[in-house]
PDB file of C-alpha atoms and ligand atoms in Angstrom:
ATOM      1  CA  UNK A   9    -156.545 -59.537 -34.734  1.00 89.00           C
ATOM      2  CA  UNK A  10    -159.745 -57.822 -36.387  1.00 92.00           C
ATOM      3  CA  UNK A  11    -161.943 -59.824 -34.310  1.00 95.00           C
ATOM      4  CA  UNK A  12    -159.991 -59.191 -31.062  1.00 97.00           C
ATOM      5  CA  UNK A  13    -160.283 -55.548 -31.804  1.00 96.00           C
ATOM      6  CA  UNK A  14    -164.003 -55.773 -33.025  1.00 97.00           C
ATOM      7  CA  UNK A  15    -165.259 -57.579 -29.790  1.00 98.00           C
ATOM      8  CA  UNK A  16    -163.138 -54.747 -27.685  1.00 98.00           C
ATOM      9  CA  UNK A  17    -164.918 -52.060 -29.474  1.00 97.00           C
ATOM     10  CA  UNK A  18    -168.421 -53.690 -29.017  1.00 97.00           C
ATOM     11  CA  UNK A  19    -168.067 -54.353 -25.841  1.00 98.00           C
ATOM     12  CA  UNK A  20    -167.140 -50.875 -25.187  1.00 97.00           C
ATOM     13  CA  UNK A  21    -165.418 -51.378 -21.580  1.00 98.00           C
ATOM     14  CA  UNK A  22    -162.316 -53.677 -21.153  1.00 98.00           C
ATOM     15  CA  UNK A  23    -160.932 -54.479 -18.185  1.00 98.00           C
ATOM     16  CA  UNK A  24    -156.735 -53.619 -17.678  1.00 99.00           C
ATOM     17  CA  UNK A  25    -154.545 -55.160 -15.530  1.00 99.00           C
ATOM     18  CA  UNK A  26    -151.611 -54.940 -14.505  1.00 98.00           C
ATOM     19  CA  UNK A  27    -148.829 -55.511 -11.647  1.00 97.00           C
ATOM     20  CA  UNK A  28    -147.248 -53.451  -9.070  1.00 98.00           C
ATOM     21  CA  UNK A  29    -144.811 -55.609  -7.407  1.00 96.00           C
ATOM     22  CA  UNK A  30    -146.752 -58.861  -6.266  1.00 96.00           C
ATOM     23  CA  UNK A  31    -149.813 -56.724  -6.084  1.00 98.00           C
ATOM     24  CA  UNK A  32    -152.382 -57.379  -8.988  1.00 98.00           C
ATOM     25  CA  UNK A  33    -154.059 -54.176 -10.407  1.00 98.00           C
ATOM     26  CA  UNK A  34    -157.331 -53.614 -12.448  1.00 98.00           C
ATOM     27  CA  UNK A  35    -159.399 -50.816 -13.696  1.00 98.00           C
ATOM     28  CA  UNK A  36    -161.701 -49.810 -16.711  1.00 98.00           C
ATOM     29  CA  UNK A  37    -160.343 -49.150 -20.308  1.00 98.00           C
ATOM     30  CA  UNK A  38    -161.995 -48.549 -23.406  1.00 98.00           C
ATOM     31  CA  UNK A  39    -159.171 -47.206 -26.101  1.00 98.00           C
ATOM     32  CA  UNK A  40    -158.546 -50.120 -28.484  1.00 98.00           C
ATOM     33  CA  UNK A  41    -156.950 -48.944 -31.647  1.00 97.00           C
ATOM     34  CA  UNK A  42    -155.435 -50.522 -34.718  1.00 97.00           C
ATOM     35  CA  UNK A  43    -152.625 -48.568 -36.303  1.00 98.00           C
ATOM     36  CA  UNK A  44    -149.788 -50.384 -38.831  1.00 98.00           C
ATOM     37  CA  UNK A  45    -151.220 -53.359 -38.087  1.00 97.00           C
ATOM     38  CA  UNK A  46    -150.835 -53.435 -34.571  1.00 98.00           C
ATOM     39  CA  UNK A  47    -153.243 -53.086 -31.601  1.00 98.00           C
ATOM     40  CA  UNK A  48    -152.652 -49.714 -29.292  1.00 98.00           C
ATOM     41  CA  UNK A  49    -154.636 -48.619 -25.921  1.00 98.00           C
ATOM     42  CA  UNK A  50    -153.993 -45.204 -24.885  1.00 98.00           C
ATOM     43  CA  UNK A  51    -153.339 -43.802 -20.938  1.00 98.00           C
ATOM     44  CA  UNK A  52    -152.018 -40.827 -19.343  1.00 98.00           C
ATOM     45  CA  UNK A  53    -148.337 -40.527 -18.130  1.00 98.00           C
ATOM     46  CA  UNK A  54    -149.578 -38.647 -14.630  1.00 98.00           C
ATOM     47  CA  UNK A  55    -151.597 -42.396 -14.163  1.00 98.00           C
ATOM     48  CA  UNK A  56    -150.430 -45.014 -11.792  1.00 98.00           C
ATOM     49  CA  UNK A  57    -151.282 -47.505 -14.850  1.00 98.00           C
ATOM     50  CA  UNK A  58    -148.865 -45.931 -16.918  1.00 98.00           C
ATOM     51  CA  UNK A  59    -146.224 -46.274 -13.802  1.00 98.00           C
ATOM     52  CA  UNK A  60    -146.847 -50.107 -13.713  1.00 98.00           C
ATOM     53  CA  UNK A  61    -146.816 -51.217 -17.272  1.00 98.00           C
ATOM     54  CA  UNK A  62    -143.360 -48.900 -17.650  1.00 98.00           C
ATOM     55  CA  UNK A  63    -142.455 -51.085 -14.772  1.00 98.00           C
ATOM     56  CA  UNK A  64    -143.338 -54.080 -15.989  1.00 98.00           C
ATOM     57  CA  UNK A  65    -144.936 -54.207 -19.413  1.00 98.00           C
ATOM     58  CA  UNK A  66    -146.670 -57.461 -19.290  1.00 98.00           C
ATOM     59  CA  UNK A  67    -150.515 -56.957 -19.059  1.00 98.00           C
ATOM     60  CA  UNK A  68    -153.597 -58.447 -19.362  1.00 98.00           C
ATOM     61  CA  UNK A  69    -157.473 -57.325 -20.218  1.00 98.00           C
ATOM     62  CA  UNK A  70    -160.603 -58.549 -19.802  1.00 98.00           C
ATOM     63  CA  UNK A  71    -163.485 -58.298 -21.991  1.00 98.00           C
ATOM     64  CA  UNK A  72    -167.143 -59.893 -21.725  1.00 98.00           C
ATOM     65  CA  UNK A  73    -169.722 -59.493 -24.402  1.00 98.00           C
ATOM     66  CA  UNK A  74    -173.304 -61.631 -25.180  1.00 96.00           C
ATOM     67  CA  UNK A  75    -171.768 -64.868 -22.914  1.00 97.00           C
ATOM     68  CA  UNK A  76    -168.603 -64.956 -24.465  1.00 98.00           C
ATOM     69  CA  UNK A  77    -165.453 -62.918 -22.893  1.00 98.00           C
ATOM     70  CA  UNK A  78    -161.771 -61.947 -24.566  1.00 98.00           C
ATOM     71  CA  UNK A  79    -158.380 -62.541 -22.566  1.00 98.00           C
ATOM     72  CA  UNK A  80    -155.397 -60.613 -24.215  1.00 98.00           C
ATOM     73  CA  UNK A  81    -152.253 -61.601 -22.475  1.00 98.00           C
ATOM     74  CA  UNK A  82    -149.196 -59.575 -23.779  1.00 98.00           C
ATOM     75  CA  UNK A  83    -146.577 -57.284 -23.439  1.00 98.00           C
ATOM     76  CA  UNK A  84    -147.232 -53.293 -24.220  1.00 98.00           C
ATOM     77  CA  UNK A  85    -144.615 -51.426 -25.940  1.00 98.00           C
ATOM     78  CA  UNK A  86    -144.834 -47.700 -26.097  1.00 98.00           C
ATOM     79  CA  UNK A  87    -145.259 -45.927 -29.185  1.00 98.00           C
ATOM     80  CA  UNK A  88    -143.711 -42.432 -28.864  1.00 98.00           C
ATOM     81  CA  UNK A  89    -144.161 -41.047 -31.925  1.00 98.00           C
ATOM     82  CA  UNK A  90    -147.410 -38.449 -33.043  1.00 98.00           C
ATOM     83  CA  UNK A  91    -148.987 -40.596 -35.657  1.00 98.00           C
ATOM     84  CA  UNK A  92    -150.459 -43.801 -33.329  1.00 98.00           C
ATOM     85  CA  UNK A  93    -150.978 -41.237 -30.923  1.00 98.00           C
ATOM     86  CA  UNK A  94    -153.169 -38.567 -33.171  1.00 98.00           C
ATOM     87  CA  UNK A  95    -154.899 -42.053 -34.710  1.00 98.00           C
ATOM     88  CA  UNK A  96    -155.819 -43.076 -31.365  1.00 98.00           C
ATOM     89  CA  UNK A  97    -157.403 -39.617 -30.615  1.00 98.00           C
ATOM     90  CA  UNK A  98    -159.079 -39.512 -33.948  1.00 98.00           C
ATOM     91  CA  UNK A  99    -160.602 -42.568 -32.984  1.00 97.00           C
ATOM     92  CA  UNK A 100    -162.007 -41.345 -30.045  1.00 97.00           C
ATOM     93  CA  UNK A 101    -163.158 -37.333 -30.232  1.00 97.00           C
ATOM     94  CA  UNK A 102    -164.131 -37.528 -26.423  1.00 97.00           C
ATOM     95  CA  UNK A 103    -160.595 -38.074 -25.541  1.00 97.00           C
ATOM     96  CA  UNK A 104    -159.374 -34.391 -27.353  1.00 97.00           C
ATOM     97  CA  UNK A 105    -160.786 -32.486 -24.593  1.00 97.00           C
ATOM     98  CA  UNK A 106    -158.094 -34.510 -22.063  1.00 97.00           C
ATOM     99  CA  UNK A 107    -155.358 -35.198 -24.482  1.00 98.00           C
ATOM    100  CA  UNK A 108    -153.598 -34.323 -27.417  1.00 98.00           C
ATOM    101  CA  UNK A 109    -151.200 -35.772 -29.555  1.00 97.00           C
ATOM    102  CA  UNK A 110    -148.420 -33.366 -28.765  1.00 97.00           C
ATOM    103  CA  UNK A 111    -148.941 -33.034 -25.029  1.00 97.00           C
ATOM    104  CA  UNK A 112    -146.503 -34.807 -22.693  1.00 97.00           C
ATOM    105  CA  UNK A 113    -148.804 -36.987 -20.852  1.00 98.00           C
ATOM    106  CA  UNK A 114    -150.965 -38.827 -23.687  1.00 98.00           C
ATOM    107  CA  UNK A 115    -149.118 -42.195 -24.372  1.00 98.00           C
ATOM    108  CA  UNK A 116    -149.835 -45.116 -26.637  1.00 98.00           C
ATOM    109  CA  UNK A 117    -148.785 -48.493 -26.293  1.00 98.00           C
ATOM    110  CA  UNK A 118    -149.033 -51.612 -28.995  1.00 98.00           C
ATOM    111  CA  UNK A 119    -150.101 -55.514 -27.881  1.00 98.00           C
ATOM    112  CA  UNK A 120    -146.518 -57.421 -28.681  1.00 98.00           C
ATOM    113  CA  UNK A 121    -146.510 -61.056 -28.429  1.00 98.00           C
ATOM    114  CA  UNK A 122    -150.090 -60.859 -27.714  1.00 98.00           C
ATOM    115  CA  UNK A 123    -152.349 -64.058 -27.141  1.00 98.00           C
ATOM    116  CA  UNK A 124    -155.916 -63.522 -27.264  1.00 98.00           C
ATOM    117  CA  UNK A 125    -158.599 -66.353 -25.865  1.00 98.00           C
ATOM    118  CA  UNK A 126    -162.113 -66.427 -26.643  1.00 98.00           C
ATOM    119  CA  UNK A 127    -164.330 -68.253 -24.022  1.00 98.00           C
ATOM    120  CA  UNK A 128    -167.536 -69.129 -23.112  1.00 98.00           C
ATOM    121  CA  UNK A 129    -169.200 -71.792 -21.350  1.00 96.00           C
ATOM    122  CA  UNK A 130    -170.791 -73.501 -24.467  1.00 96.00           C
ATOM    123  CA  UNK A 131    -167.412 -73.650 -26.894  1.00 93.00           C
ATOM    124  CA  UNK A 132    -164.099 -75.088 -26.545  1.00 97.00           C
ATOM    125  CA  UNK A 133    -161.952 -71.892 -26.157  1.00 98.00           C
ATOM    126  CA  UNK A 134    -159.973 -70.209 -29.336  1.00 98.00           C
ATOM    127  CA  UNK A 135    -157.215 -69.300 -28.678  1.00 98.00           C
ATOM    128  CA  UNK A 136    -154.976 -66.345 -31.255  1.00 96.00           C
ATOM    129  CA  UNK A 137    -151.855 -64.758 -31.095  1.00 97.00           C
ATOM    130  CA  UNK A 138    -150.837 -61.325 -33.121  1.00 97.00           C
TER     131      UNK A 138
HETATM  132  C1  LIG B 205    -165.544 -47.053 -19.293  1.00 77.46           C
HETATM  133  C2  LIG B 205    -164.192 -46.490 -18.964  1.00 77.46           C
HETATM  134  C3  LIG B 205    -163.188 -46.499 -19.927  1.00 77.46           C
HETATM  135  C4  LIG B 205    -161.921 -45.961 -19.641  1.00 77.46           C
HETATM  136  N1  LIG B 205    -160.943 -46.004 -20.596  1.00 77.46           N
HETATM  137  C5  LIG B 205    -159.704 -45.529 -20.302  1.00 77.46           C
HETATM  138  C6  LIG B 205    -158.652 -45.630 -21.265  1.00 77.46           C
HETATM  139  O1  LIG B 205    -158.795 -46.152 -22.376  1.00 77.46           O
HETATM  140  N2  LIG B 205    -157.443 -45.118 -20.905  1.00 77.46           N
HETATM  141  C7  LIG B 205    -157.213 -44.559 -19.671  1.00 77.46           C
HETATM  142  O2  LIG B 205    -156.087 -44.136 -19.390  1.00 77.46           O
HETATM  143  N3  LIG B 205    -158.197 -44.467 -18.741  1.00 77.46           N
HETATM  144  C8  LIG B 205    -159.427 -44.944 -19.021  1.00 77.46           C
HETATM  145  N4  LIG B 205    -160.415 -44.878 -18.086  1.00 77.46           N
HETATM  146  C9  LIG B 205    -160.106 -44.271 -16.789  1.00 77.46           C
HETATM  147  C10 LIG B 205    -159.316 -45.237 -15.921  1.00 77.46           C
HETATM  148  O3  LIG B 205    -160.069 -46.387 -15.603  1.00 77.46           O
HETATM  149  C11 LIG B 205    -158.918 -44.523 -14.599  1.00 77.46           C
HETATM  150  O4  LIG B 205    -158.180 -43.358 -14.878  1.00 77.46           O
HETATM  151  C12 LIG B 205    -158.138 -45.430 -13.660  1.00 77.46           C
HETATM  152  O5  LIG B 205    -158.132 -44.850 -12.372  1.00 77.46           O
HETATM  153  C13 LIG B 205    -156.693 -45.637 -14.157  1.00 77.46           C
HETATM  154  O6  LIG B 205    -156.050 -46.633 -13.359  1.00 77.46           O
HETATM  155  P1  LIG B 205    -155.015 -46.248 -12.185  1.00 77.46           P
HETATM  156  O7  LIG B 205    -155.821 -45.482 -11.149  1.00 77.46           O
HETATM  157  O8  LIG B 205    -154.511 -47.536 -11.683  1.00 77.46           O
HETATM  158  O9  LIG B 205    -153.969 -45.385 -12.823  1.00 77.46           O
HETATM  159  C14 LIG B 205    -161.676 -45.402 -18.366  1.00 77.46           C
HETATM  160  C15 LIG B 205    -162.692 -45.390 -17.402  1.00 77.46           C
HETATM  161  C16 LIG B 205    -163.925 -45.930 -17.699  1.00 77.46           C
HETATM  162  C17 LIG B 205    -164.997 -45.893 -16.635  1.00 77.46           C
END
């Protein structure tokens, strides 16, 4: 899971979706944190992403770094307790402007039954699961 994380962090900007209904929805991420092992993103309650992985939790993102990109297929489980959360905005400073740990719209969510794929065109893909 260390190199799943890594490549998220180096590429900087991941790509989220989810669903809402049969409708497919994507936008920009960039939280990727590892906290008791697990990997956690971080979003906003007010946000319509929030609405749709509480809805339905299964999820995908999209990374693409130096030719190669990331799948992570999975299913988000939130985290409601303060310590993810105040390890996710220690991670990223920017973020304490917007959130805090003890306000009621930062959330956290950890990667469960998560399979990651590494592809590019010149490799067979690699496939790992966490
Ligand atoms: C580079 C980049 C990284 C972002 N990272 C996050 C993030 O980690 N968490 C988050 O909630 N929003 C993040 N955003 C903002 C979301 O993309 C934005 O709020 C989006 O509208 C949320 O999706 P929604 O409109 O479907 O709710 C990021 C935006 C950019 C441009």
């Amino acid at each position: 899971m260390e190199r799943v994380v890594k490549f998220l962090k180096d590429a900087e900007t991941y790509y989220l979706a989810t669903v809402e209904g049969d409708q497919p929805r994507v936008r920009p991420f960039g939280t990727a944190n590892v906290f008791e092992g697990k990997l956690y993103i971080q979003t906003g309650k007010v946000k319509d992403v929030s609405k749709q992985i509480h809805a339905n939790p299964k999820v995908e993102i999209c990374a693409f770094k130096n030719g190669e990109w990331l799948r992570v297929a999975g299913t988000l489980v939130e985290d409601e307790r303060i310590e993810p959360k105040k390890a996710m905005l220690d991670a990223y400073p920017s973020l304490q402007s917007m959130y805090s740990a003890e306000d009621s719209n930062t959330e956290v969510f950890y990667f469960k039954d998560a399979t990651a794929t590494f592809s590019s065109f010149t490799k067979e893909p690699e496939t790992v699961k966490f």
